Coordinates of N, CA, C and O in Angstrom, one line a residue:
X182 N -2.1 -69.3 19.0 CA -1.9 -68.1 19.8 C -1.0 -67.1 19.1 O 0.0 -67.7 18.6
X183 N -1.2 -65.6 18.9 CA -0.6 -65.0 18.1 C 0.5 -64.7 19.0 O 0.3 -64.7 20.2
X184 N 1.8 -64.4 18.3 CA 3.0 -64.1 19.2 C 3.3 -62.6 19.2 O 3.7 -62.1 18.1
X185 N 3.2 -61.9 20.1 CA 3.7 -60.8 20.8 C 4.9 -60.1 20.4 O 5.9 -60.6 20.9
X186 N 4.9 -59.2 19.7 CA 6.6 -58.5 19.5 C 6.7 -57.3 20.6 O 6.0 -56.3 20.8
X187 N 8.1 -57.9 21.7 CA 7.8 -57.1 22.9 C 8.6 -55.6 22.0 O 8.5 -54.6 22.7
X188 N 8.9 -55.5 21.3 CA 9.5 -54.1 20.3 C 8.0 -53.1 20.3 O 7.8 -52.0 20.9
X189 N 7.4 -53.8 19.7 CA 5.8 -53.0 19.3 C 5.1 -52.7 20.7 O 4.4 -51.7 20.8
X190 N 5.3 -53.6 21.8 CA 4.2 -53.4 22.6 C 5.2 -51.8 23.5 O 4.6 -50.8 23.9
X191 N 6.6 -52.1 23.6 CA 7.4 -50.6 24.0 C 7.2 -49.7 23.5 O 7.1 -48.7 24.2
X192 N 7.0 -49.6 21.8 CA 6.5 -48.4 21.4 C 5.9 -47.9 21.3 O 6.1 -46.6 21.3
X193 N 4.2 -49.1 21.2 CA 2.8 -48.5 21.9 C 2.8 -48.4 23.2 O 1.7 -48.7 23.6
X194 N 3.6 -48.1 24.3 CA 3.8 -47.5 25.8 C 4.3 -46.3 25.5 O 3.7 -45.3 25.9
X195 N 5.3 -46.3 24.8 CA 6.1 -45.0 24.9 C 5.5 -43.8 24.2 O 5.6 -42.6 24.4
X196 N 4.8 -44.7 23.2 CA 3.5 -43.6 22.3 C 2.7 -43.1 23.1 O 2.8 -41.9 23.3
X197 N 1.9 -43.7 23.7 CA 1.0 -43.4 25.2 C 1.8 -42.5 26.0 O 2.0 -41.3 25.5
X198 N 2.1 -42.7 26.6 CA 3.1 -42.1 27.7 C 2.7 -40.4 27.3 O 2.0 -39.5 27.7
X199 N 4.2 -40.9 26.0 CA 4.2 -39.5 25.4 C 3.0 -38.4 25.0 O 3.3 -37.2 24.8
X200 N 1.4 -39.2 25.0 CA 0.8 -38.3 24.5 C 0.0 -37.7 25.8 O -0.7 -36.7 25.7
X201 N 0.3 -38.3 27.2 CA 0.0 -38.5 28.2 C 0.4 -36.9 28.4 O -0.2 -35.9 28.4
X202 N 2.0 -37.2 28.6 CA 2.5 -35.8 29.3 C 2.3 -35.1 28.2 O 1.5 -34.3 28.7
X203 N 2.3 -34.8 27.1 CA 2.4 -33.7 26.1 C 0.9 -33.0 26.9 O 0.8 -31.9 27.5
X204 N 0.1 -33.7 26.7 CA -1.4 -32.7 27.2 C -1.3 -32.0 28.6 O -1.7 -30.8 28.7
X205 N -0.7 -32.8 29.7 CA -0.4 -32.2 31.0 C 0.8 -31.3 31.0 O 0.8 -30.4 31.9
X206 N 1.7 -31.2 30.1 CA 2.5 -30.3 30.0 C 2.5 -29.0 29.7 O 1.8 -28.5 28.8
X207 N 3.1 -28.2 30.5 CA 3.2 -26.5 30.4 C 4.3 -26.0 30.6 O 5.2 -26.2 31.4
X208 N 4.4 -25.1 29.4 CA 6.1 -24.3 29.6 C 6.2 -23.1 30.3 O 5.4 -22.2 30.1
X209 N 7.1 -22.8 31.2 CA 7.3 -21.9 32.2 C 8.4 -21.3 31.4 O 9.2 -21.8 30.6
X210 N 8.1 -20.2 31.9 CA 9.1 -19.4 30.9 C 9.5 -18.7 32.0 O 8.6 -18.4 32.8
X211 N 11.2 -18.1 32.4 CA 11.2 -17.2 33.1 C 12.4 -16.1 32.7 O 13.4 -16.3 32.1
X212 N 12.0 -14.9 33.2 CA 12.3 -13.6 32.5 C 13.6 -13.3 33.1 O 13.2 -12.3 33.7
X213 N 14.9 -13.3 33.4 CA 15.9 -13.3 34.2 C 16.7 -11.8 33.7 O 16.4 -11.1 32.9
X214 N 17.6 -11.8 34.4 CA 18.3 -10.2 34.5 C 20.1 -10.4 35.0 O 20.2 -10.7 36.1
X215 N 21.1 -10.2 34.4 CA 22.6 -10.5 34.7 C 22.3 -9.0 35.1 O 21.5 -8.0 35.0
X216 N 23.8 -9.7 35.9 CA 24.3 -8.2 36.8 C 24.3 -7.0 35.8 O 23.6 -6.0 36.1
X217 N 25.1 -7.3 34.4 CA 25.3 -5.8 33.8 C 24.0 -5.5 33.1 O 24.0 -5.0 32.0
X218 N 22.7 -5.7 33.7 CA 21.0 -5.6 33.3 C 20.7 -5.8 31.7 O 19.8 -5.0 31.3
X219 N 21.3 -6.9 30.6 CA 20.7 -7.6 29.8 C 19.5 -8.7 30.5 O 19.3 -9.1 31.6
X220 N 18.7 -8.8 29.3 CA 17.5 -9.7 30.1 C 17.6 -10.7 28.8 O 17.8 -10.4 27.6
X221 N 17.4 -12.1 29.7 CA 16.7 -12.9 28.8 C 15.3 -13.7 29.3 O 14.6 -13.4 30.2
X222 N 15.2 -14.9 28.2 CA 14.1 -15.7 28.8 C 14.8 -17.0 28.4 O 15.6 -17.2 27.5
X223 N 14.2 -17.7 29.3 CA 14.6 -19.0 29.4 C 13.4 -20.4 30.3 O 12.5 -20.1 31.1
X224 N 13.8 -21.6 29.8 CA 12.9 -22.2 30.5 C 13.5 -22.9 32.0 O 12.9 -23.9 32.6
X225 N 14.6 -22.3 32.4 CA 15.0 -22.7 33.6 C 15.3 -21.8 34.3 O 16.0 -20.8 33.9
X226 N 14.7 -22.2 35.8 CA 14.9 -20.8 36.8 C 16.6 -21.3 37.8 O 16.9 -22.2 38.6
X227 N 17.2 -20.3 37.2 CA 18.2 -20.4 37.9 C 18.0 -19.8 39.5 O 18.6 -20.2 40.4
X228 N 17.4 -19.0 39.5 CA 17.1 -18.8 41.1 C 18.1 -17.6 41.7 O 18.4 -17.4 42.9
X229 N 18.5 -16.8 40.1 CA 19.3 -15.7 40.4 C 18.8 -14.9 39.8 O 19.2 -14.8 38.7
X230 N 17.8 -13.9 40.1 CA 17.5 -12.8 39.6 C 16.4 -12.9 38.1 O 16.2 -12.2 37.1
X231 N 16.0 -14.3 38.5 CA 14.8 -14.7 37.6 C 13.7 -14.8 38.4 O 13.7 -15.1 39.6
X232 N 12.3 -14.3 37.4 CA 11.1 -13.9 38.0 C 10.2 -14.9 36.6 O 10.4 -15.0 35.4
X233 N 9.2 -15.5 37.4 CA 8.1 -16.7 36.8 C 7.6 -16.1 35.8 O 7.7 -14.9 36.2
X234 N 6.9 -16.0 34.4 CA 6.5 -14.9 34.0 C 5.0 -15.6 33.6 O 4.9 -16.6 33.0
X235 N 3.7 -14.5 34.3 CA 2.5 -15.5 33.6 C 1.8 -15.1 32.5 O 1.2 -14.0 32.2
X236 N 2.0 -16.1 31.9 CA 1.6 -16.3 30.3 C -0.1 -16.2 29.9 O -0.9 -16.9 30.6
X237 N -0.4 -15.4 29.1 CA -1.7 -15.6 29.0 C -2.1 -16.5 28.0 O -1.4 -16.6 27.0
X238 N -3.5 -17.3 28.2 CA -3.8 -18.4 27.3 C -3.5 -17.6 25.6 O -3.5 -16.4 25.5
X239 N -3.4 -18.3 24.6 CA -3.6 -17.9 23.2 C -5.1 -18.1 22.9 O -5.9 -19.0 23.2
X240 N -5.4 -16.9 22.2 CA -7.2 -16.5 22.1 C -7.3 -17.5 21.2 O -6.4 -17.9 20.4
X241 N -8.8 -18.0 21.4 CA -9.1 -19.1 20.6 C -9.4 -18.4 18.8 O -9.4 -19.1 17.7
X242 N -9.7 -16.8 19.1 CA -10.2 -16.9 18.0 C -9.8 -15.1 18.1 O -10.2 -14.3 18.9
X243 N -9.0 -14.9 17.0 CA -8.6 -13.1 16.6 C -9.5 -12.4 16.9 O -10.7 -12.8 16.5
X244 N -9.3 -11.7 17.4 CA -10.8 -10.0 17.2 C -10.7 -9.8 15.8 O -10.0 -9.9 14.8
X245 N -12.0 -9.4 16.3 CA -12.9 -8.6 14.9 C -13.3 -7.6 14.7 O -14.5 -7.3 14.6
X246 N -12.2 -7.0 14.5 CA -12.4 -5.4 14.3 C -14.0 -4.4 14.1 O -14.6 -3.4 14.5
X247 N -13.9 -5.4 13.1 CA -15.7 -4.6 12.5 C -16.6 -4.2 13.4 O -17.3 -3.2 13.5
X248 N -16.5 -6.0 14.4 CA -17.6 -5.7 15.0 C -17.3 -5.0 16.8 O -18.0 -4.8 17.8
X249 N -15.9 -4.7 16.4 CA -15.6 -4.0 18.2 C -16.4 -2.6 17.7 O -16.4 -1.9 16.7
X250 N -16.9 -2.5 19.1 CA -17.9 -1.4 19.6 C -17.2 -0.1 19.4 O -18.0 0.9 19.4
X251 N -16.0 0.1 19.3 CA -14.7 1.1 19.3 C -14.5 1.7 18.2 O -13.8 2.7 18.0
X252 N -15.0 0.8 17.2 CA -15.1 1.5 16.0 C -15.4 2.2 15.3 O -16.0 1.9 14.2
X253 N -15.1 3.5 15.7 CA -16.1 4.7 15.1 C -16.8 4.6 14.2 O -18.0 4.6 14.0
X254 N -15.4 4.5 13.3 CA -16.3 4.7 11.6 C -17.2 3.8 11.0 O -17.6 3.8 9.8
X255 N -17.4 2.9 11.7 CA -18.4 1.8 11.4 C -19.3 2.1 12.0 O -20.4 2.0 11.5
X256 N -19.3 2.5 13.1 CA -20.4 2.7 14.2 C -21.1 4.0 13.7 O -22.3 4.2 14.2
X257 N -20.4 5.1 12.8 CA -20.8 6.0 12.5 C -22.1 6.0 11.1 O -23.2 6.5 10.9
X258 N -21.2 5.1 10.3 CA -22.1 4.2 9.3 C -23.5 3.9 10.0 O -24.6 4.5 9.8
X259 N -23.3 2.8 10.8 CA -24.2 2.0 11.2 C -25.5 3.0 11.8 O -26.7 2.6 11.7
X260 N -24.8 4.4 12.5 CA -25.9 5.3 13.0 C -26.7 5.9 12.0 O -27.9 6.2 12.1
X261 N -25.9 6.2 10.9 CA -26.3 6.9 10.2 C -27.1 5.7 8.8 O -27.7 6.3 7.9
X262 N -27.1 4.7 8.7 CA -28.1 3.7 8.2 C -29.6 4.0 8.8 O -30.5 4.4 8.1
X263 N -29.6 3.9 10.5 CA -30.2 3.8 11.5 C -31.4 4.6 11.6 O -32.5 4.4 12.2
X264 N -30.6 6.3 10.6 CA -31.4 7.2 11.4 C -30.7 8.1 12.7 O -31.3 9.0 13.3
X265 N -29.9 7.7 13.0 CA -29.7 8.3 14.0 C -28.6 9.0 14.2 O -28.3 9.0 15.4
X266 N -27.8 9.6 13.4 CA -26.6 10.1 12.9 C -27.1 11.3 11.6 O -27.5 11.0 10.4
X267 N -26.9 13.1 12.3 CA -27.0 13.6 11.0 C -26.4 13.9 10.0 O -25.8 14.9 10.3
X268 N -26.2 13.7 9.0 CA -25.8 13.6 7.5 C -24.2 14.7 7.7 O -23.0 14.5 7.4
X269 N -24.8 15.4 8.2 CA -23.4 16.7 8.7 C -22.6 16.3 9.4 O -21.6 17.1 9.5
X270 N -22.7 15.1 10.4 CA -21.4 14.6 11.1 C -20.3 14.8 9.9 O -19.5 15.7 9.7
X271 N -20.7 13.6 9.2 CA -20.0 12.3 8.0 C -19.3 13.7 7.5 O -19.9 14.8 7.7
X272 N -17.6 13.7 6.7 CA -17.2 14.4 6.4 C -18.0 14.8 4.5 O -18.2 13.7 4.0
X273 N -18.1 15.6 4.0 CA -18.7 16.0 2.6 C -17.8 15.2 1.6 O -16.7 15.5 1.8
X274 N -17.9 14.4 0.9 CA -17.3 14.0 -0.6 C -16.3 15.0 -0.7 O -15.2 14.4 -0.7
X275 N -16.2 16.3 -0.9 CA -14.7 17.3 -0.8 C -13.9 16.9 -0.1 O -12.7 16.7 -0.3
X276 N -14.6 16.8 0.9 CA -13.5 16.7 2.4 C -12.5 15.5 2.6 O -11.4 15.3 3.1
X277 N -13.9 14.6 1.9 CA -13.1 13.6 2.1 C -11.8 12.7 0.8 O -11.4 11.5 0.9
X278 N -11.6 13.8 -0.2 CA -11.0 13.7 -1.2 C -10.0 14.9 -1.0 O -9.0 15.1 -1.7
X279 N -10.4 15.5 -0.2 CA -8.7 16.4 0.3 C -8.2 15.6 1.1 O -7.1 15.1 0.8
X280 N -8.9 15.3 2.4 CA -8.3 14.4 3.2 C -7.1 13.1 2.5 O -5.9 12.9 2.7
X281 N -8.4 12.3 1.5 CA -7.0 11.5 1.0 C -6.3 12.1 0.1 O -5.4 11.3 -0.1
X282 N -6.1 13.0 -0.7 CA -5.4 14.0 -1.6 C -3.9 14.3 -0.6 O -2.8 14.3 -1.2
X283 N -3.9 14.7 1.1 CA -3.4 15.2 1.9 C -2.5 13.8 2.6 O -1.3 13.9 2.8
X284 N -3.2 12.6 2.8 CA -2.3 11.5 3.0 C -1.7 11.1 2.1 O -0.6 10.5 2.5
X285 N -1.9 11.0 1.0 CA -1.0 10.5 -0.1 C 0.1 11.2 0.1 O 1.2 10.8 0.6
X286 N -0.3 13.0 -0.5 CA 1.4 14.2 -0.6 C 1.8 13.4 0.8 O 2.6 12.5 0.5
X287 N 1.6 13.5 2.2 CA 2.4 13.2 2.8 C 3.6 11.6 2.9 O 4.7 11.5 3.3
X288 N 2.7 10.8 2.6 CA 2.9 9.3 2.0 C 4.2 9.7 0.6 O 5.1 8.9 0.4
X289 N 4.0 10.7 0.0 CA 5.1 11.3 -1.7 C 6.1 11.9 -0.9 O 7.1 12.3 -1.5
X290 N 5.9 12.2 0.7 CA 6.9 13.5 0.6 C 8.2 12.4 2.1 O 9.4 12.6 2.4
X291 N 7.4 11.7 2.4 CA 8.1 10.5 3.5 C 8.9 9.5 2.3 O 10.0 9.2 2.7
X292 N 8.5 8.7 0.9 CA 9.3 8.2 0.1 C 10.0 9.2 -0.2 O 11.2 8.9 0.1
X293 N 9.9 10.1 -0.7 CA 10.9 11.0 -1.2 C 11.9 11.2 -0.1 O 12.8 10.6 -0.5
X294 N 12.3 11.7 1.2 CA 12.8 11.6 1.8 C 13.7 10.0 2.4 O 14.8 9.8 3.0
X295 N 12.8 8.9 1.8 CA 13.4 8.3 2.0 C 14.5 7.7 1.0 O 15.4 6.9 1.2
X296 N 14.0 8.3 -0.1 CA 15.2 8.0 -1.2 C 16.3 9.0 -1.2 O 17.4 8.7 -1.5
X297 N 16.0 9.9 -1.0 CA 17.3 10.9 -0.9 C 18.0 9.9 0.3 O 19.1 9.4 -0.1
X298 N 17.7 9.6 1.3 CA 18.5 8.9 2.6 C 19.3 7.6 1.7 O 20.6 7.7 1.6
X299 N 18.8 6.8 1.3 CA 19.2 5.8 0.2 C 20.6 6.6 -0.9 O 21.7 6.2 -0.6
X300 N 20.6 7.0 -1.5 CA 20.9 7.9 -2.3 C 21.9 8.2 -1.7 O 23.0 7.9 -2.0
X301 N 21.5 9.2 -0.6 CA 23.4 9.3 -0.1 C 24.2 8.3 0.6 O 25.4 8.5 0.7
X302 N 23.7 7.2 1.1 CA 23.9 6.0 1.5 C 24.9 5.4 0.1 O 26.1 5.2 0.2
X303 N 24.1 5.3 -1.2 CA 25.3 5.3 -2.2 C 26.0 5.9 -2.5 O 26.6 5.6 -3.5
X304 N 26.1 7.0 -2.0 CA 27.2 8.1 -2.9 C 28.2 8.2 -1.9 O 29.1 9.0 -2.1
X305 N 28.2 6.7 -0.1 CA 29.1 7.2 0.5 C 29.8 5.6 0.2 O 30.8 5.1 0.7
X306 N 29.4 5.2 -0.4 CA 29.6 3.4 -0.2 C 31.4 3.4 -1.1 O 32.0 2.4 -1.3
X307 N 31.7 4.3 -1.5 CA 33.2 4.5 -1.9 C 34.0 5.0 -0.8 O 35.1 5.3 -1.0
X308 N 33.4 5.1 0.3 CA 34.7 5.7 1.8 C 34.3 4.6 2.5 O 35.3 4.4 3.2
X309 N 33.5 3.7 2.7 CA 33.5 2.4 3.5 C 34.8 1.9 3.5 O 35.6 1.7 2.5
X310 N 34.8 1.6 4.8 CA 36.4 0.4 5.4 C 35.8 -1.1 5.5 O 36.4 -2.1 5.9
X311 N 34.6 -0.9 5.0 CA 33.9 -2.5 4.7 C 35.1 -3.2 3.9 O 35.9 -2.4 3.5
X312 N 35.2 -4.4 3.5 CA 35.5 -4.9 2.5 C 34.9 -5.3 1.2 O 33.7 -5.2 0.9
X313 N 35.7 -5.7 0.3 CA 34.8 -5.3 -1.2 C 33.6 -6.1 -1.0 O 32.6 -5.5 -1.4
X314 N 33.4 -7.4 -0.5 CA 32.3 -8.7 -0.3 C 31.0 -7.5 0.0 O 30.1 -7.1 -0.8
X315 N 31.2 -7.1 1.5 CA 30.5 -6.1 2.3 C 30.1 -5.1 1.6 O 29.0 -4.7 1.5
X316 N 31.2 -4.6 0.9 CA 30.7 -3.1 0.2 C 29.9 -3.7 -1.2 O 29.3 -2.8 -1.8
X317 N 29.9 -5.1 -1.9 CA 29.1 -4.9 -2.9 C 27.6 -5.5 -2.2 O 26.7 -5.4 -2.9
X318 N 27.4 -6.2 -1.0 CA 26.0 -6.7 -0.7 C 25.6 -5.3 -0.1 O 24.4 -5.1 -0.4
X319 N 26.1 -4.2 0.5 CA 25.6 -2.9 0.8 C 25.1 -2.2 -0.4 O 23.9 -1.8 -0.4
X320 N 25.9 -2.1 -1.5 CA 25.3 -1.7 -2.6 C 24.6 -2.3 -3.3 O 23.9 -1.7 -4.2
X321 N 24.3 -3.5 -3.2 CA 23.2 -4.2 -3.8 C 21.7 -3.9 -2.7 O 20.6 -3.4 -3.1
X322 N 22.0 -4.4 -1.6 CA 21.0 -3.6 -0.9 C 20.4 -2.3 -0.9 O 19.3 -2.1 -0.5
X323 N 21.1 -1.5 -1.4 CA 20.9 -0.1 -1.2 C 20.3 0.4 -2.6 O 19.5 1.3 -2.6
X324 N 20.7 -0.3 -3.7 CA 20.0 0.0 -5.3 C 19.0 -0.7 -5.2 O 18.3 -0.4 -6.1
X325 N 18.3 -2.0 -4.3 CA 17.1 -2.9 -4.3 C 15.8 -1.7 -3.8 O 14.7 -1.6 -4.4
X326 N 16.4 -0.7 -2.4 CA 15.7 0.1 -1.6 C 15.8 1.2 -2.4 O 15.0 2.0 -1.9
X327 N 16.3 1.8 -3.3 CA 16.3 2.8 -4.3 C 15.2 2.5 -5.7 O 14.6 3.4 -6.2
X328 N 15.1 1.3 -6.2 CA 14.4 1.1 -7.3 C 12.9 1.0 -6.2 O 12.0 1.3 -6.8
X329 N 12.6 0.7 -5.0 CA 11.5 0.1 -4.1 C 11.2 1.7 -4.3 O 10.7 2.0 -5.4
X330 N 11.5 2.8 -3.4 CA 11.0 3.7 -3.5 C 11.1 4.6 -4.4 O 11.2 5.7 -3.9
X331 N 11.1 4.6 -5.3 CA 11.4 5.4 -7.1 C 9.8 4.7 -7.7 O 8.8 5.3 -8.3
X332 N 10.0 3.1 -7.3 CA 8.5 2.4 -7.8 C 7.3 3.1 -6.7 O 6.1 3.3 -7.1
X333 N 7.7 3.4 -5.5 CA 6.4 4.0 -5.1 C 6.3 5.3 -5.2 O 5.1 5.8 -5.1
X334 N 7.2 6.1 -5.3 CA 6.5 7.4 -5.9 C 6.5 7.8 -7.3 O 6.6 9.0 -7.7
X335 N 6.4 6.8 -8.0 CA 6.1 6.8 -9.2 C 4.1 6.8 -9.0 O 3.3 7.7 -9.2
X336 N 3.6 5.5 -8.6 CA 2.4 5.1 -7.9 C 1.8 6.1 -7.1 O 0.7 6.6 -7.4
X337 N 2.3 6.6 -6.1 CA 1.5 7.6 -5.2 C 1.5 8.9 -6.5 O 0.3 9.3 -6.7
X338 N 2.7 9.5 -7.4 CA 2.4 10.5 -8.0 C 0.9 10.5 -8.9 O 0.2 11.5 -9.1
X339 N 0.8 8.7 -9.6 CA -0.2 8.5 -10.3 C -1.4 8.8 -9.8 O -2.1 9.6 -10.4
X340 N -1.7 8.0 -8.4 CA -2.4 8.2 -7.6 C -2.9 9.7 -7.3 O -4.1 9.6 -7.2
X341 N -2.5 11.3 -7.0 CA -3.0 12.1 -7.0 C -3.2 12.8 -8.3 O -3.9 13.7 -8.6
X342 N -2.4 12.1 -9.1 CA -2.4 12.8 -10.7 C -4.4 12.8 -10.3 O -5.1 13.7 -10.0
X343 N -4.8 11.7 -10.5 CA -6.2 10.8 -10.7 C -7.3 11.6 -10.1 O -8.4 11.9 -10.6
X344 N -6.6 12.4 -8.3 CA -7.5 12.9 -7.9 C -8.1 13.8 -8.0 O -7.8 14.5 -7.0
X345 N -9.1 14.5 -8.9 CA -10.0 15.9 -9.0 C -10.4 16.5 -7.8 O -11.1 17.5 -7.8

């Protein structure tokens, strides 16, 4: 007769058990509010100015853009494959090389602005009441986001150089 380790047979219980409630289990989450109107969330309702909050399931599976019905410019394709879409909707080969010609400059003119912001950010990092620790991770920060946008409008400039 084989002998029984009552250790193993508690653990295969407690394994059970556990896989029991994990499936029936659900977390409640509730949305609460202190007197001076910070909010948190938490999974216990204190019963002071907390409200249940209902959760919706997580989608089994992401949208898909392409094929949402909302999609113009696919949809516009698709009519115009079809037959049923005239050629003169669709913007002309010009138009649509000003168009991106016109988001780029705007894309060259938002880095650029954003390096000037950077830029004087270092040229103030000598009046900071930071300490030296602070003031050299600020300046390391701030020449990381300086070399970042210098590299992209270097790229965007390439970029319309290209466009005829």
């Amino acid at each position: 007769m084989p002998i029984i380790n009552p250790i193993s047979v508690a653990r295969t219980l407690v394994c059970g058990f556990a896989v029991v409630v994990s499936f029936s289990a659900r977390a409640e989450v509730f949305l609460c509010e202190t007197d001076s109107g910070s909010i948190s969330l938490s999974n216990v309702d204190t019963k002071k100015n907390c409200k249940k909050m209902k959760l919706q399931p997580k989608p089994k599976h992401a949208p898909n853009y392409m094929q949402d019905k909302n999609n113009n410019q696919q949809n516009q394709l698709d009519n115009l494959n079809n037959g049923k879409v005239d050629a003169a909707v669709l913007p002309s080969a010009s138009e649509a090389v000003a168009e991106r010609k016109r988001i780029i400059q705007e894309e060259l003119g938002l880095e650029r602005a954003r390096l000037e912001a950077v830029l004087s950010q270092i040229a103030t990092v000598g009046i900071r009441t930071d300490g030296e620790v602070e003031r050299k991770r600020f300046l390391d920060s701030a020449k990381r986001k300086e070399s970042l946008h210098r590299s992209n409008i270097t790229l965007l400039e390439k970029e319309i150089s290209r466009i005829k």
